[in-house]
XYZ file of N, CA, C and O in Angstrom:
500
model
N 0.843 -1.183 0.000
C 0.000 0.000 0.000
C 0.881 1.235 0.000
O 1.707 1.415 0.882
N 0.716 2.052 -1.012
C 1.509 3.272 -1.120
C 0.877 4.356 -0.264
O -0.320 4.618 -0.364
N 1.688 4.990 0.550
C 1.193 6.089 1.383
C 1.815 7.397 0.931
O 3.010 7.464 0.660
N 0.983 8.414 0.886
C 1.434 9.756 0.598
C 1.357 10.538 1.901
O 0.280 10.650 2.495
N 2.475 11.069 2.338
C 2.521 11.784 3.610
C 2.626 13.276 3.327
O 3.677 13.769 2.918
N 1.526 13.977 3.539
C 1.474 15.424 3.277
C 1.760 16.192 4.562
O 1.347 15.781 5.644
N 2.399 17.315 4.403
C 2.641 18.183 5.546
C 2.819 19.613 5.071
O 3.025 19.860 3.882
N 2.708 20.531 6.008
C 2.989 21.926 5.712
C 1.787 22.848 5.674
O 1.949 24.047 5.516
N 0.600 22.341 5.817
C -0.573 23.207 5.798
C -0.716 23.989 7.090
O 0.034 23.797 8.047
N -1.689 24.891 7.102
C -1.927 25.699 8.288
C -2.463 27.064 7.925
O -2.999 27.263 6.839
N -2.295 27.987 8.842
C -2.792 29.350 8.671
C -1.658 30.283 8.294
O -0.587 30.250 8.908
N -1.898 31.104 7.292
C -0.896 32.075 6.848
C -1.618 33.367 6.499
O -2.785 33.361 6.091
N -0.917 34.459 6.657
C -1.517 35.750 6.344
C -1.455 36.061 4.857
O -0.604 35.534 4.122
N -2.329 36.932 4.446
C -2.350 37.424 3.063
C -0.957 37.921 2.692
O -0.332 38.667 3.430
N -0.480 37.454 1.552
C 0.841 37.848 1.086
C 1.979 36.992 1.614
O 3.128 37.168 1.209
N 1.659 36.072 2.496
C 2.682 35.218 3.077
C 3.044 34.041 2.201
O 2.548 33.895 1.082
N 3.902 33.193 2.731
C 4.378 32.021 2.002
C 4.172 30.763 2.820
O 4.104 30.804 4.050
N 4.110 29.658 2.102
C 3.958 28.356 2.750
C 4.495 27.305 1.794
O 4.357 27.438 0.583
N 5.089 26.268 2.380
C 5.589 25.174 1.561
C 4.922 23.884 1.996
O 4.987 23.497 3.162
N 4.305 23.228 1.039
C 3.702 21.927 1.275
C 4.676 20.836 0.840
O 5.388 20.997 -0.153
N 4.669 19.742 1.588
C 5.517 18.604 1.260
C 4.662 17.365 1.063
O 3.631 17.199 1.723
N 5.109 16.525 0.169
C 4.435 15.254 -0.061
C 5.505 14.181 -0.189
O 6.219 14.135 -1.193
N 5.616 13.368 0.820
C 6.589 12.286 0.809
C 5.922 11.001 0.332
O 4.804 10.676 0.753
N 6.611 10.318 -0.560
C 6.100 9.053 -1.101
C 7.185 7.997 -0.970
O 7.807 7.588 -1.968
N 7.418 7.513 0.228
C 8.554 6.621 0.481
C 8.494 5.294 -0.261
O 9.526 4.654 -0.450
N 7.337 4.897 -0.736
C 7.219 3.611 -1.393
C 7.409 3.641 -2.895
O 7.267 2.607 -3.561
N 7.749 4.807 -3.444
C 7.839 4.945 -4.890
C 9.182 5.508 -5.331
O 9.857 6.187 -4.572
N 9.522 5.234 -6.578
C 10.659 5.882 -7.231
C 10.096 7.027 -8.063
O 9.345 6.809 -9.009
N 10.450 8.243 -7.690
C 9.799 9.420 -8.275
C 9.970 9.500 -9.779
O 9.118 10.056 -10.471
N 11.043 8.966 -10.292
C 11.308 9.082 -11.717
C 10.354 8.313 -12.605
O 10.415 8.441 -13.829
N 9.473 7.549 -12.029
C 8.524 6.775 -12.810
C 7.116 7.364 -12.788
O 6.203 6.801 -13.410
N 6.934 8.468 -12.089
C 5.593 8.998 -11.892
C 5.555 10.506 -12.083
O 6.578 11.194 -11.999
N 4.360 10.990 -12.320
C 4.078 12.419 -12.235
C 3.402 12.648 -10.885
O 2.447 11.940 -10.528
N 3.879 13.618 -10.149
C 3.370 13.867 -8.800
C 2.988 15.333 -8.677
O 3.715 16.206 -9.188
N 1.881 15.587 -8.043
C 1.462 16.973 -7.933
C 0.333 17.183 -6.959
O 0.136 16.394 -6.026
N -0.433 18.243 -7.228
C -1.429 18.699 -6.284
C -2.729 19.105 -6.955
O -2.736 19.680 -8.047
N -3.799 18.798 -6.273
C -5.103 19.367 -6.550
C -5.499 20.172 -5.310
O -4.909 20.014 -4.244
N -6.498 20.998 -5.459
C -7.032 21.685 -4.293
C -8.537 21.840 -4.425
O -9.077 21.855 -5.536
N -9.173 21.962 -3.273
C -10.609 22.189 -3.265
C -10.936 23.229 -2.212
O -10.715 23.012 -1.012
N -11.422 24.362 -2.686
C -11.813 25.449 -1.805
C -13.225 25.198 -1.296
O -14.010 24.484 -1.938
N -13.585 25.788 -0.179
C -14.934 25.610 0.363
C -16.010 25.995 -0.641
O -15.972 27.096 -1.210
N -16.927 25.097 -0.896
C -18.027 25.380 -1.789
C -17.684 25.388 -3.263
O -18.520 25.758 -4.097
N -16.467 24.984 -3.591
C -16.043 25.008 -4.994
C -15.614 23.618 -5.450
O -15.373 22.723 -4.651
N -15.532 23.472 -6.751
C -15.079 22.209 -7.311
C -13.568 22.052 -7.138
O -12.827 23.030 -7.068
N -13.155 20.829 -7.114
C -11.734 20.538 -7.045
C -11.055 20.988 -8.339
O -11.640 20.859 -9.428
N -9.836 21.490 -8.234
C -9.114 21.934 -9.426
C -7.659 21.499 -9.361
O -7.076 21.357 -8.278
N -7.099 21.292 -10.511
C -5.684 20.961 -10.582
C -4.844 22.169 -10.256
O -5.167 23.285 -10.658
N -3.771 21.956 -9.539
C -2.874 23.046 -9.159
C -1.583 22.964 -9.962
O -1.282 23.826 -10.787
N -0.846 21.889 -9.756
C 0.468 21.787 -10.383
C 0.944 20.355 -10.280
O 0.464 19.576 -9.444
N 1.888 20.019 -11.134
C 2.526 18.719 -11.028
C 3.945 18.822 -11.571
O 4.300 19.795 -12.247
N 4.722 17.808 -11.259
C 6.068 17.710 -11.789
C 6.198 16.332 -12.411
O 5.867 15.317 -11.798
N 6.657 16.305 -13.639
C 6.689 15.054 -14.380
C 7.843 14.177 -13.936
O 8.712 14.583 -13.159
N 7.871 12.980 -14.478
C 8.947 12.050 -14.165
C 10.311 12.608 -14.570
O 11.328 12.273 -13.976
N 10.324 13.483 -15.570
C 11.578 14.124 -15.989
C 11.737 15.514 -15.387
O 12.500 16.330 -15.903
N 10.986 15.784 -14.339
C 11.098 17.018 -13.537
C 10.659 18.269 -14.287
O 11.162 19.357 -14.018
N 9.728 18.128 -15.202
C 9.163 19.293 -15.867
C 7.900 19.698 -15.112
O 6.991 18.885 -14.946
N 7.842 20.950 -14.678
C 6.657 21.389 -13.923
C 5.531 21.837 -14.849
O 5.782 22.331 -15.957
N 4.319 21.680 -14.368
C 3.145 22.171 -15.072
C 2.227 22.842 -14.062
O 2.173 22.434 -12.901
N 1.523 23.852 -14.530
C 0.571 24.567 -13.695
C -0.747 24.654 -14.441
O -0.782 24.907 -15.638
N -1.850 24.490 -13.714
C -3.138 24.340 -14.365
C -4.103 25.469 -14.048
O -5.239 25.449 -14.509
N -3.652 26.406 -13.265
C -4.477 27.561 -12.951
C -3.642 28.805 -13.175
O -2.578 28.964 -12.573
N -4.130 29.687 -14.044
C -3.331 30.856 -14.432
C -2.972 31.729 -13.246
O -1.894 32.322 -13.207
N -3.857 31.801 -12.272
C -3.622 32.693 -11.141
C -2.449 32.250 -10.272
O -1.967 33.016 -9.438
N -1.978 31.027 -10.475
C -0.891 30.515 -9.660
C 0.478 30.758 -10.276
O 1.496 30.711 -9.580
N 0.486 30.965 -11.559
C 1.761 31.122 -12.254
C 2.513 32.340 -11.725
O 1.963 33.416 -11.587
N 3.764 32.121 -11.435
C 4.590 33.178 -10.878
C 4.547 33.241 -9.360
O 5.396 33.883 -8.745
N 3.573 32.555 -8.757
C 3.487 32.561 -7.294
C 3.825 31.194 -6.702
O 4.368 31.108 -5.604
N 3.487 30.140 -7.421
C 3.721 28.783 -6.928
C 4.865 28.151 -7.709
O 5.020 28.366 -8.911
N 5.634 27.347 -6.998
C 6.722 26.595 -7.597
C 6.633 25.160 -7.117
O 6.325 24.920 -5.941
N 6.918 24.232 -8.007
C 6.925 22.824 -7.611
C 8.285 22.242 -7.927
O 8.873 22.531 -8.971
N 8.797 21.448 -7.021
C 10.088 20.800 -7.237
C 10.134 19.535 -6.396
O 9.277 19.316 -5.536
N 11.132 18.735 -6.658
C 11.206 17.475 -5.912
C 12.632 17.188 -5.474
O 13.599 17.692 -6.042
N 12.724 16.366 -4.454
C 13.999 15.844 -3.966
C 13.889 14.329 -4.090
O 13.244 13.674 -3.266
N 14.483 13.802 -5.137
C 14.323 12.373 -5.398
C 14.932 11.517 -4.299
O 14.416 10.443 -3.983
N 16.027 11.978 -3.724
C 16.675 11.208 -2.655
C 15.765 11.086 -1.437
O 15.719 10.044 -0.774
N 15.017 12.142 -1.158
C 14.090 12.133 -0.031
C 12.705 11.631 -0.441
O 11.813 11.526 0.391
N 12.537 11.368 -1.740
C 11.250 10.913 -2.268
C 10.132 11.861 -1.851
O 9.060 11.442 -1.401
N 10.395 13.123 -2.028
C 9.458 14.152 -1.594
C 9.294 15.204 -2.681
O 10.263 15.610 -3.322
N 8.043 15.632 -2.874
C 7.711 16.715 -3.785
C 7.231 17.890 -2.946
O 6.498 17.702 -1.969
N 7.640 19.077 -3.354
C 7.318 20.280 -2.606
C 6.514 21.244 -3.475
O 6.785 21.393 -4.675
N 5.580 21.910 -2.847
C 4.849 22.993 -3.499
C 5.109 24.257 -2.693
O 4.625 24.408 -1.568
N 5.929 25.133 -3.259
C 6.231 26.406 -2.606
C 5.207 27.430 -3.064
O 5.080 27.681 -4.266
N 4.501 28.003 -2.117
C 3.441 28.957 -2.433
C 3.806 30.316 -1.847
O 3.990 30.448 -0.632
N 3.919 31.290 -2.720
C 4.283 32.643 -2.308
C 3.152 33.608 -2.627
O 2.282 33.319 -3.448
N 3.207 34.757 -1.976
C 2.211 35.807 -2.203
C 0.790 35.228 -2.136
O -0.026 35.442 -3.037
N 0.533 34.517 -1.071
C -0.748 33.827 -0.936
C -1.897 34.805 -0.771
O -1.760 35.881 -0.166
N -3.040 34.398 -1.310
C -4.240 35.228 -1.280
C -5.371 34.440 -0.611
O -5.337 33.210 -0.596
N -6.362 35.113 -0.103
C -7.483 34.396 0.533
C -8.121 33.365 -0.395
O -8.575 32.315 0.074
N -8.126 33.632 -1.689
C -8.720 32.675 -2.626
C -7.881 31.417 -2.800
O -8.312 30.471 -3.472
N -6.694 31.381 -2.217
C -5.888 30.165 -2.210
C -6.285 29.238 -1.063
O -5.776 28.113 -0.983
N -7.154 29.695 -0.210
C -7.629 28.863 0.894
C -8.324 27.625 0.341
O -9.255 27.726 -0.454
N -7.851 26.464 0.753
C -8.385 25.209 0.223
C -7.729 24.041 0.944
O -6.727 24.206 1.642
N -8.299 22.874 0.716
C -7.608 21.644 1.082
C -6.766 21.243 -0.119
O -7.280 21.146 -1.234
N -5.504 21.041 0.116
C -4.568 20.678 -0.945
C -4.271 19.183 -0.846
O -3.886 18.689 0.223
N -4.443 18.517 -1.974
C -4.261 17.075 -2.021
C -3.053 16.734 -2.887
O -2.974 17.159 -4.046
N -2.172 15.946 -2.332
C -1.075 15.412 -3.122
C -1.561 14.155 -3.838
O -2.299 13.340 -3.247
N -1.158 14.017 -5.090
C -1.551 12.850 -5.861
C -0.364 12.334 -6.656
O 0.563 13.088 -6.961
N -0.423 11.073 -6.993
C 0.587 10.451 -7.834
C -0.107 9.865 -9.047
O -1.074 9.104 -8.905
N 0.391 10.227 -10.204
C -0.209 9.739 -11.427
C 0.791 9.038 -12.318
O 1.994 9.079 -12.072
N 0.305 8.408 -13.371
C 1.198 7.746 -14.318
C 2.164 8.747 -14.940
O 1.942 9.956 -14.911
N 3.171 8.210 -15.555
C 4.274 9.027 -16.058
C 3.811 10.161 -16.971
O 4.302 11.274 -16.899
N 2.858 9.922 -17.821
C 2.423 10.937 -18.770
C 1.187 11.711 -18.350
O 0.618 12.459 -19.153
N 0.801 11.589 -17.112
C -0.471 12.183 -16.696
C -0.435 13.698 -16.622
O -1.487 14.335 -16.520
N 0.752 14.292 -16.679
C 0.836 15.754 -16.645
C 0.078 16.350 -17.825
O -0.401 17.481 -17.765
N -0.042 15.565 -18.891
C -0.695 16.041 -20.111
C -2.215 16.030 -20.003
O -2.897 16.653 -20.827
N -2.710 15.333 -19.020
C -4.160 15.287 -18.796
C -4.359 15.126 -17.294
O -4.615 14.039 -16.795
N -4.205 16.233 -16.604
C -4.159 16.226 -15.143
C -5.579 16.114 -14.587
O -6.267 17.112 -14.395
N -5.981 14.906 -14.342
C -7.343 14.594 -13.950
C -7.346 13.757 -12.681
O -6.625 12.771 -12.573
N -8.153 14.172 -11.738
C -8.213 13.507 -10.432
C -8.456 12.006 -10.564
O -7.805 11.208 -9.905
N -9.381 11.650 -11.401
C -9.758 10.237 -11.514
C -8.698 9.402 -12.228
O -8.740 8.179 -12.193
N -7.767 10.076 -12.870
C -6.717 9.351 -13.567
C -5.476 9.086 -12.731
O -4.506 8.521 -13.234
N -5.526 9.472 -11.483
C -4.373 9.281 -10.626
C -4.305 7.864 -10.085
O -5.299 7.133 -10.058
N -3.097 7.496 -9.649
C -2.894 6.171 -9.067
C -3.058 6.181 -7.549
O -3.539 5.210 -6.963
N -2.600 7.282 -6.938
C -2.646 7.374 -5.476
C -3.036 8.795 -5.071
O -2.676 9.761 -5.751
N -3.719 8.890 -3.931
C -4.216 10.169 -3.442
C -3.864 10.340 -1.969
O -3.983 9.396 -1.171
N -3.447 11.545 -1.603
C -3.231 11.850 -0.206
C -4.539 12.238 0.470
O -5.566 12.417 -0.185
N -4.471 12.402 1.778
C -5.669 12.730 2.549
C -5.979 14.214 2.525
O -7.088 14.617 2.865
N -5.004 15.005 2.134
C -5.236 16.444 2.049
C -4.725 17.196 3.260
O -4.706 16.670 4.372
N -4.321 18.419 3.011
C -3.879 19.302 4.090
C -4.508 20.673 3.865
O -4.544 21.173 2.737
N -5.030 21.255 4.938
C -5.753 22.515 4.823
C -4.809 23.701 4.861
O -3.972 23.814 5.761
N -4.972 24.572 3.893
C -4.252 25.843 3.856
C -5.282 26.949 3.983
O -6.218 27.029 3.185
N -5.096 27.804 4.975
C -6.017 28.907 5.196
C -5.240 30.210 5.118
O -4.264 30.395 5.851
N -5.675 31.087 4.226
C -5.026 32.377 4.057
C -5.956 33.439 4.597
O -7.074 33.622 4.098
N -5.512 34.143 5.614
C -6.339 35.170 6.220
C -6.182 36.486 5.482
O -5.102 36.827 4.995
N -7.270 37.230 5.436
C -7.272 38.507 4.711
C -6.543 39.593 5.499
O -6.402 39.506 6.705
């Protein structure tokens, strides 16, 4: 059973920064695309970002570009989502997911192989 260990959520002020971590000790990162979805209160789940097996990042929401960065540490088997200049509309539960190698091209929740339990990020105004 593959476990995704998410950490780093919490409360942050408007304009602040936060880094989410997703450790996947049971996998070799180079064989998967790993990333994040989020779901804000009362809204549909949306794709945030992922990093491919060849470490190419993708972002799926225009409002995040330039503020969020995704990277990985293969030795630690951990993917990080660095979030800067956070806004109240970034408040959501962030879910780490693991998908097949080419899933960055069609970043869909139902197409993932493994899902984390989610971590809440709250941005205060």
